[in-house]
Each structure stands twice: as structure tokens, then as C-alpha cells.
């Protein structure tokens, strides 16, 4: 119990390369490299296990959907994780969109019951910039028998969200760039451009140090959140985007850095919302002619 408390105390949401280097040798710390197998094989942090981002995502028709619990259980057991593990998520650090992958995996692990979680701020890019070495050695990892349960307090279903939009019980935060929010384009798997009714646009990019893939610190995050009136609210906050990727960054910052414990992630986001069997209410939906132009652009872009 003492060891577990010690780990929990050290589990800061964001860690820098020096902090991670100190943690890496601890027996209850597991570094999870979510890059592709090819990138991992070319060089990774010593002791890191590879669990590519795609393994944490849903099908191409609804990629933000949380995978089935049995699939996630197999994944975390293969990684040797337990509810006492301090898991550190590492992505490439290529850009601010890449951070969303790390935040989404962090959120998924928290949904599964892990509490001792961190993200390497800036990913492998920052690790190498700090002069830290990579290895090609693959560590042996003993499979765990951890049986996670879904923490429903961290996510929201389409049905629940519809009720919240109708009753105005939630603050809806759209993490996408403005062109998505304004209905000027859509995700290829979404049926309709636009946003959730009454949503506000807080693009995921506002949380990063200019020109980097590193998230700002907690005090700066609180200042930005205040600017958008996202502090001291008595309503639940729901973060969404196209597929729960950019939205994971907003969830991470608001929940883990700003400290709002009533933040939910709508995992399926606009793709899930627009695929409902009966059309659901939306804002910023363009006219039919504009939608046809958007459809044509997406079709040509996919060739």
C-alpha cells in the first residue's frame, strides 16, 4: 500500500524527459509507446512496450467508438498493466494533433480504472531533443490478470447527450478547427457538417506552446480556460470533435490540468451523432448545395 501511494503521488499528468528518465527504471512504471510498429522498431525509450494507437480505437465507420471491453482487457493484460501501474503514454510528438492520440489513450486507461497516469509532454521528439537515447531492444513483459471495468463517469452516450442538449445541463465544447465547427467541412465518416446545438468552439490547438507539440502548464491552462468561461461552472462539460481525438486533448487539459472533475468525453463525437438512425439536432448546418460541394471535395480528396 505504501508503494502504491508513492507511485500515485509521483504520477503527474504531464512529465518531461528528465522526469520520465527517473521513473523508467521503477518496477511499477510501464511506458506505453503508441507509435506504429515500424517507428517503435527503429528506436524507442528503454523498457517501453508498443501498443499502436489504432488498437485503442473503434472501426473505420466510427473510429471514436470505444473498443469492446474484452478487446481492451486483452490489450492491457498484454501490456502487463494493473490498477496499480503507473502508465506513461508516449507518442511521436510530431504536432499538436499527435498529442490527441496520447490524450485519448490516457483517457481510455482512466476509463478502465487506472489512476496513476502520465503523458510524456512533446513525445519522442522532446525526448530526443533532450539528448536522451533510444533503443531497439524489446523488453520482456509478463501478462497481467487485470480485469478492468468501464468508469461511466468519464464518458457520455449519444442518448445521454441528447437529453443534456435538450435540457441545457451541459457545456458542450467543440475541439475542432473553426471550419469544422462552422459547417464548412466534415469528417469523411460524418453524414452532415455542423456542430452540436449550443456548442462553443475551443480548438484543441489553444492548449499548446506556440510552434510546439507541448501542452502549456497548469497555470497557463487555467488562464486559457477562464478566457473561455470554462472554470467555476456548475454544469458538466462535454468535450467532442469528429472522432474523440482532438476532444481528448480538451478533456485532458480541463480534467487533469485545470482540475474540473466533471468533464466527459463524447467518444464517438460528430461521426456518431450524425450516424443516428433519426437525424439529431445540430447547429451551423449548411444548405444542401453547400453540402454537395463539401461532398465533392471530400470525394476528390479521397481519390
Short mmCIF file of C-alpha atoms in Angstrom, two decimals, residues 2-277:
data_model
loop_
_atom_site.label_atom_id
_atom_site.label_comp_id
_atom_site.label_asym_id
_atom_site.label_seq_id
_atom_site.Cartn_x
_atom_site.Cartn_y
_atom_site.Cartn_z
CA UNK A 2 2.87 2.38 0.79
CA UNK A 3 4.44 1.69 -2.60
CA UNK A 4 1.14 2.31 -4.37
CA UNK A 5 0.66 5.63 -2.59
CA UNK A 6 4.19 6.63 -3.51
CA UNK A 7 3.55 5.92 -7.18
CA UNK A 8 0.25 7.79 -7.12
CA UNK A 9 1.95 10.85 -5.62
CA UNK A 10 4.52 10.83 -8.42
CA UNK A 11 2.00 10.40 -11.23
CA UNK A 12 1.78 13.90 -12.65
CA UNK A 13 -0.40 14.20 -15.77
CA UNK A 14 2.46 15.66 -17.80
CA UNK A 15 6.09 14.63 -17.43
CA UNK A 16 9.24 15.92 -19.12
CA UNK A 17 12.11 13.75 -20.38
CA UNK A 18 14.17 14.13 -17.20
CA UNK A 19 11.27 13.06 -15.01
CA UNK A 20 10.48 10.10 -17.24
CA UNK A 21 14.13 9.01 -17.21
CA UNK A 22 13.93 8.86 -13.40
CA UNK A 23 10.66 6.92 -13.49
CA UNK A 24 11.59 4.45 -16.22
CA UNK A 25 13.54 2.06 -14.01
CA UNK A 26 10.81 1.73 -11.37
CA UNK A 27 9.17 -1.72 -11.37
CA UNK A 28 5.60 -0.42 -11.28
CA UNK A 29 6.07 2.02 -14.17
CA UNK A 30 5.09 0.96 -17.70
CA UNK A 31 5.93 3.17 -20.68
CA UNK A 32 3.40 2.69 -23.49
CA UNK A 33 4.67 3.73 -26.92
CA UNK A 34 1.63 4.27 -29.16
CA UNK A 35 3.53 4.85 -32.41
CA UNK A 36 3.46 2.42 -35.32
CA UNK A 37 5.37 -0.87 -35.03
CA UNK A 38 7.85 0.42 -37.64
CA UNK A 39 8.58 3.59 -35.66
CA UNK A 40 8.88 1.59 -32.46
CA UNK A 41 11.29 -0.89 -34.07
CA UNK A 42 13.52 1.92 -35.31
CA UNK A 43 14.04 3.17 -31.76
CA UNK A 44 12.08 3.64 -28.55
CA UNK A 45 12.60 4.52 -24.89
CA UNK A 46 14.19 1.64 -22.99
CA UNK A 47 11.54 -0.51 -21.31
CA UNK A 48 8.70 0.80 -23.45
CA UNK A 49 6.03 -1.55 -24.78
CA UNK A 50 4.43 -0.97 -28.16
CA UNK A 51 0.64 -0.59 -28.39
CA UNK A 52 -0.12 1.33 -31.60
CA UNK A 53 -2.83 3.97 -31.40
CA UNK A 54 -5.13 2.08 -33.75
CA UNK A 55 -5.51 -0.67 -31.15
CA UNK A 56 -7.24 1.82 -28.86
CA UNK A 57 -9.75 2.96 -31.49
CA UNK A 58 -13.03 1.77 -32.96
CA UNK A 59 -13.84 0.68 -36.55
CA UNK A 60 -13.27 2.94 -39.58
CA UNK A 61 -17.03 3.58 -39.76
CA UNK A 62 -16.95 5.07 -36.24
CA UNK A 63 -13.29 5.33 -35.15
CA UNK A 64 -14.04 7.25 -31.97
CA UNK A 65 -16.15 4.43 -30.59
CA UNK A 66 -14.62 2.79 -27.51
CA UNK A 67 -13.49 -0.75 -28.42
CA UNK A 68 -15.27 -3.67 -26.76
CA UNK A 69 -14.25 -4.29 -23.16
CA UNK A 70 -12.90 -7.76 -23.94
CA UNK A 71 -10.57 -6.30 -26.59
CA UNK A 72 -9.33 -3.60 -24.22
CA UNK A 73 -8.88 -6.20 -21.48
CA UNK A 74 -6.69 -8.31 -23.78
CA UNK A 75 -4.65 -5.20 -24.64
CA UNK A 76 -3.98 -4.01 -21.09
CA UNK A 77 -3.21 -7.54 -19.92
CA UNK A 78 -0.68 -7.96 -22.75
CA UNK A 79 0.95 -4.72 -21.59
CA UNK A 80 1.19 -6.10 -18.06
CA UNK A 81 -0.99 -3.33 -16.64
CA UNK A 82 -2.86 -3.42 -13.35
CA UNK A 83 -4.80 -0.79 -11.44
CA UNK A 84 -1.57 -0.08 -9.51
CA UNK A 85 0.61 0.51 -12.57
CA UNK A 86 1.93 3.99 -13.30
CA UNK A 87 1.41 4.07 -17.06
CA UNK A 88 3.22 6.73 -19.10
CA UNK A 89 1.88 7.27 -22.63
CA UNK A 90 4.39 8.25 -25.30
CA UNK A 91 3.53 9.40 -28.84
CA UNK A 92 5.74 10.78 -31.61
CA UNK A 93 5.39 14.44 -30.64
CA UNK A 94 5.12 15.38 -34.31
CA UNK A 95 2.48 18.09 -33.76
CA UNK A 96 -0.46 19.14 -31.58
CA UNK A 97 -2.79 16.67 -33.32
CA UNK A 98 -0.41 13.86 -32.36
CA UNK A 99 -0.84 14.81 -28.70
CA UNK A 100 -4.53 13.97 -29.06
CA UNK A 101 -3.57 10.32 -29.58
CA UNK A 102 -1.69 10.26 -26.27
CA UNK A 103 -4.56 12.03 -24.51
CA UNK A 104 -7.09 9.58 -25.94
CA UNK A 105 -5.09 6.56 -24.72
CA UNK A 106 -4.63 8.25 -21.30
CA UNK A 107 -8.42 8.77 -21.12
CA UNK A 108 -9.09 5.16 -22.16
CA UNK A 109 -6.78 3.85 -19.45
CA UNK A 110 -8.52 6.03 -16.89
CA UNK A 111 -11.90 4.75 -18.10
CA UNK A 112 -10.53 1.23 -17.47
CA UNK A 113 -9.67 2.06 -13.86
CA UNK A 114 -6.02 3.15 -13.90
CA UNK A 115 -5.36 6.25 -11.82
CA UNK A 116 -1.56 6.58 -11.97
CA UNK A 117 -1.19 8.04 -15.45
CA UNK A 118 1.13 10.42 -17.27
CA UNK A 119 1.91 11.64 -20.78
CA UNK A 120 5.40 12.50 -21.98
CA UNK A 121 4.86 16.13 -22.97
CA UNK A 122 6.10 16.50 -26.53
CA UNK A 123 6.59 12.77 -27.06
CA UNK A 124 9.65 11.13 -28.58
CA UNK A 125 10.52 14.40 -30.33
CA UNK A 126 11.08 16.10 -26.96
CA UNK A 127 12.87 13.05 -25.56
CA UNK A 128 15.42 13.13 -28.36
CA UNK A 129 15.74 16.92 -28.22
CA UNK A 130 16.76 16.50 -24.57
CA UNK A 131 19.63 14.24 -25.69
CA UNK A 132 18.04 11.06 -24.38
CA UNK A 133 18.87 7.75 -26.05
CA UNK A 134 16.61 5.28 -27.82
CA UNK A 135 16.99 1.52 -28.03
CA UNK A 136 15.78 -1.25 -30.34
CA UNK A 137 15.67 -3.87 -27.57
CA UNK A 138 12.17 -5.22 -26.90
CA UNK A 139 11.58 -5.74 -23.17
CA UNK A 140 10.01 -8.94 -21.84
CA UNK A 141 6.62 -8.19 -20.29
CA UNK A 142 4.67 -10.60 -18.10
CA UNK A 143 0.98 -10.65 -18.91
CA UNK A 144 -1.26 -9.45 -16.09
CA UNK A 145 -4.63 -10.80 -14.98
CA UNK A 146 -6.16 -7.33 -14.58
CA UNK A 147 -9.94 -7.29 -15.19
CA UNK A 148 -10.96 -3.68 -15.84
CA UNK A 149 -14.44 -2.21 -15.58
CA UNK A 150 -15.69 0.83 -17.50
CA UNK A 151 -15.91 4.03 -15.47
CA UNK A 152 -19.10 5.54 -16.85
CA UNK A 153 -18.42 8.89 -15.17
CA UNK A 154 -15.82 9.77 -17.80
CA UNK A 155 -17.89 9.23 -20.92
CA UNK A 156 -21.30 10.08 -22.27
CA UNK A 157 -23.57 8.22 -24.66
CA UNK A 158 -25.45 9.66 -27.62
CA UNK A 159 -28.74 9.19 -25.75
CA UNK A 160 -27.46 10.93 -22.61
CA UNK A 161 -26.01 13.77 -24.65
CA UNK A 162 -29.29 14.33 -26.48
CA UNK A 163 -31.02 14.68 -23.12
CA UNK A 164 -28.35 17.13 -21.97
CA UNK A 165 -28.66 19.27 -25.10
CA UNK A 166 -32.43 19.41 -24.72
CA UNK A 167 -32.21 20.44 -21.06
CA UNK A 168 -29.07 22.64 -21.38
CA UNK A 169 -27.48 20.72 -18.48
CA UNK A 170 -24.04 20.66 -20.07
CA UNK A 171 -21.44 22.97 -21.55
CA UNK A 172 -20.62 21.50 -24.97
CA UNK A 173 -17.07 22.14 -26.14
CA UNK A 174 -16.18 21.51 -29.79
CA UNK A 175 -12.41 20.88 -30.04
CA UNK A 176 -12.24 21.02 -33.84
CA UNK A 177 -10.77 23.77 -36.02
CA UNK A 178 -13.23 26.53 -36.92
CA UNK A 179 -14.02 25.24 -40.42
CA UNK A 180 -15.49 22.05 -38.95
CA UNK A 181 -17.38 23.95 -36.24
CA UNK A 182 -18.81 26.40 -38.78
CA UNK A 183 -20.02 23.63 -41.09
CA UNK A 184 -17.55 24.39 -43.90
CA UNK A 185 -16.31 20.79 -43.96
CA UNK A 186 -16.87 17.48 -42.21
CA UNK A 187 -15.12 14.25 -41.34
CA UNK A 188 -15.37 11.72 -44.15
CA UNK A 189 -17.34 9.32 -41.90
CA UNK A 190 -19.77 12.00 -40.71
CA UNK A 191 -23.04 12.36 -42.61
CA UNK A 192 -23.62 16.07 -42.01
CA UNK A 193 -21.40 19.13 -41.46
CA UNK A 194 -22.05 21.28 -38.41
CA UNK A 195 -21.82 21.06 -34.65
CA UNK A 196 -23.85 20.09 -31.60
CA UNK A 197 -26.65 22.52 -30.68
CA UNK A 198 -25.42 25.32 -28.43
CA UNK A 199 -21.78 24.21 -28.56
CA UNK A 200 -18.85 26.57 -28.19
CA UNK A 201 -15.67 26.26 -30.24
CA UNK A 202 -12.43 25.81 -28.27
CA UNK A 203 -9.97 24.40 -30.79
CA UNK A 204 -7.59 21.84 -29.31
CA UNK A 205 -4.64 23.90 -30.56
CA UNK A 206 -5.16 26.65 -27.94
CA UNK A 207 -3.54 24.49 -25.24
CA UNK A 208 -0.06 24.29 -26.80
CA UNK A 209 3.11 26.32 -26.55
CA UNK A 210 3.36 28.23 -29.85
CA UNK A 211 5.09 26.26 -32.58
CA UNK A 212 5.47 23.10 -30.50
CA UNK A 213 3.65 19.87 -29.66
CA UNK A 214 3.99 20.57 -25.93
CA UNK A 215 0.99 21.40 -23.77
CA UNK A 216 1.16 24.54 -21.63
CA UNK A 217 1.45 24.17 -17.85
CA UNK A 218 -1.47 24.03 -15.42
CA UNK A 219 -1.45 27.73 -14.53
CA UNK A 220 -1.46 28.78 -18.17
CA UNK A 221 -4.19 26.23 -18.89
CA UNK A 222 -6.36 27.71 -16.13
CA UNK A 223 -5.89 31.16 -17.65
CA UNK A 224 -6.99 29.94 -21.09
CA UNK A 225 -9.93 28.05 -19.59
CA UNK A 226 -11.02 31.23 -17.79
CA UNK A 227 -10.92 33.13 -21.08
CA UNK A 228 -13.45 30.65 -22.48
CA UNK A 229 -15.54 30.69 -19.27
CA UNK A 230 -14.70 27.05 -18.61
CA UNK A 231 -13.77 27.47 -14.96
CA UNK A 232 -16.11 27.58 -11.97
CA UNK A 233 -19.03 26.24 -13.97
CA UNK A 234 -21.69 24.28 -12.13
CA UNK A 235 -22.54 22.30 -15.27
CA UNK A 236 -20.88 19.21 -16.62
CA UNK A 237 -18.53 19.84 -19.53
CA UNK A 238 -18.70 17.59 -22.59
CA UNK A 239 -15.74 17.59 -24.96
CA UNK A 240 -16.25 16.39 -28.53
CA UNK A 241 -14.77 16.68 -32.02
CA UNK A 242 -15.08 14.41 -35.06
CA UNK A 243 -13.98 11.10 -33.55
CA UNK A 244 -12.96 11.78 -29.94
CA UNK A 245 -9.31 12.53 -30.83
CA UNK A 246 -8.86 16.32 -30.68
CA UNK A 247 -11.54 16.27 -27.97
CA UNK A 248 -9.31 14.07 -25.83
CA UNK A 249 -6.83 16.96 -25.60
CA UNK A 250 -9.55 19.31 -24.35
CA UNK A 251 -10.74 16.65 -21.90
CA UNK A 252 -7.18 16.07 -20.67
CA UNK A 253 -6.41 19.74 -20.10
CA UNK A 254 -9.73 20.61 -18.47
CA UNK A 255 -9.88 17.49 -16.29
CA UNK A 256 -6.25 16.76 -15.45
CA UNK A 257 -4.59 20.22 -15.55
CA UNK A 258 -7.38 22.70 -14.84
CA UNK A 259 -8.87 20.26 -12.33
CA UNK A 260 -12.55 20.16 -13.36
CA UNK A 261 -13.67 16.67 -12.31
CA UNK A 262 -17.00 16.86 -14.14
CA UNK A 263 -15.65 16.66 -17.70
CA UNK A 264 -16.87 13.93 -20.02
CA UNK A 265 -15.63 12.84 -23.44
CA UNK A 266 -18.15 12.03 -26.15
CA UNK A 267 -16.06 9.29 -27.69
CA UNK A 268 -17.89 8.90 -30.99
CA UNK A 269 -18.34 12.66 -31.36
CA UNK A 270 -19.81 14.12 -34.57
CA UNK A 271 -19.38 10.92 -36.57
CA UNK A 272 -21.51 9.04 -34.06
CA UNK A 273 -24.00 11.91 -33.71
CA UNK A 274 -24.62 12.25 -37.45
CA UNK A 275 -24.96 8.49 -37.95
CA UNK A 276 -28.03 8.27 -35.70
CA UNK A 277 -30.96 6.44 -37.32
#
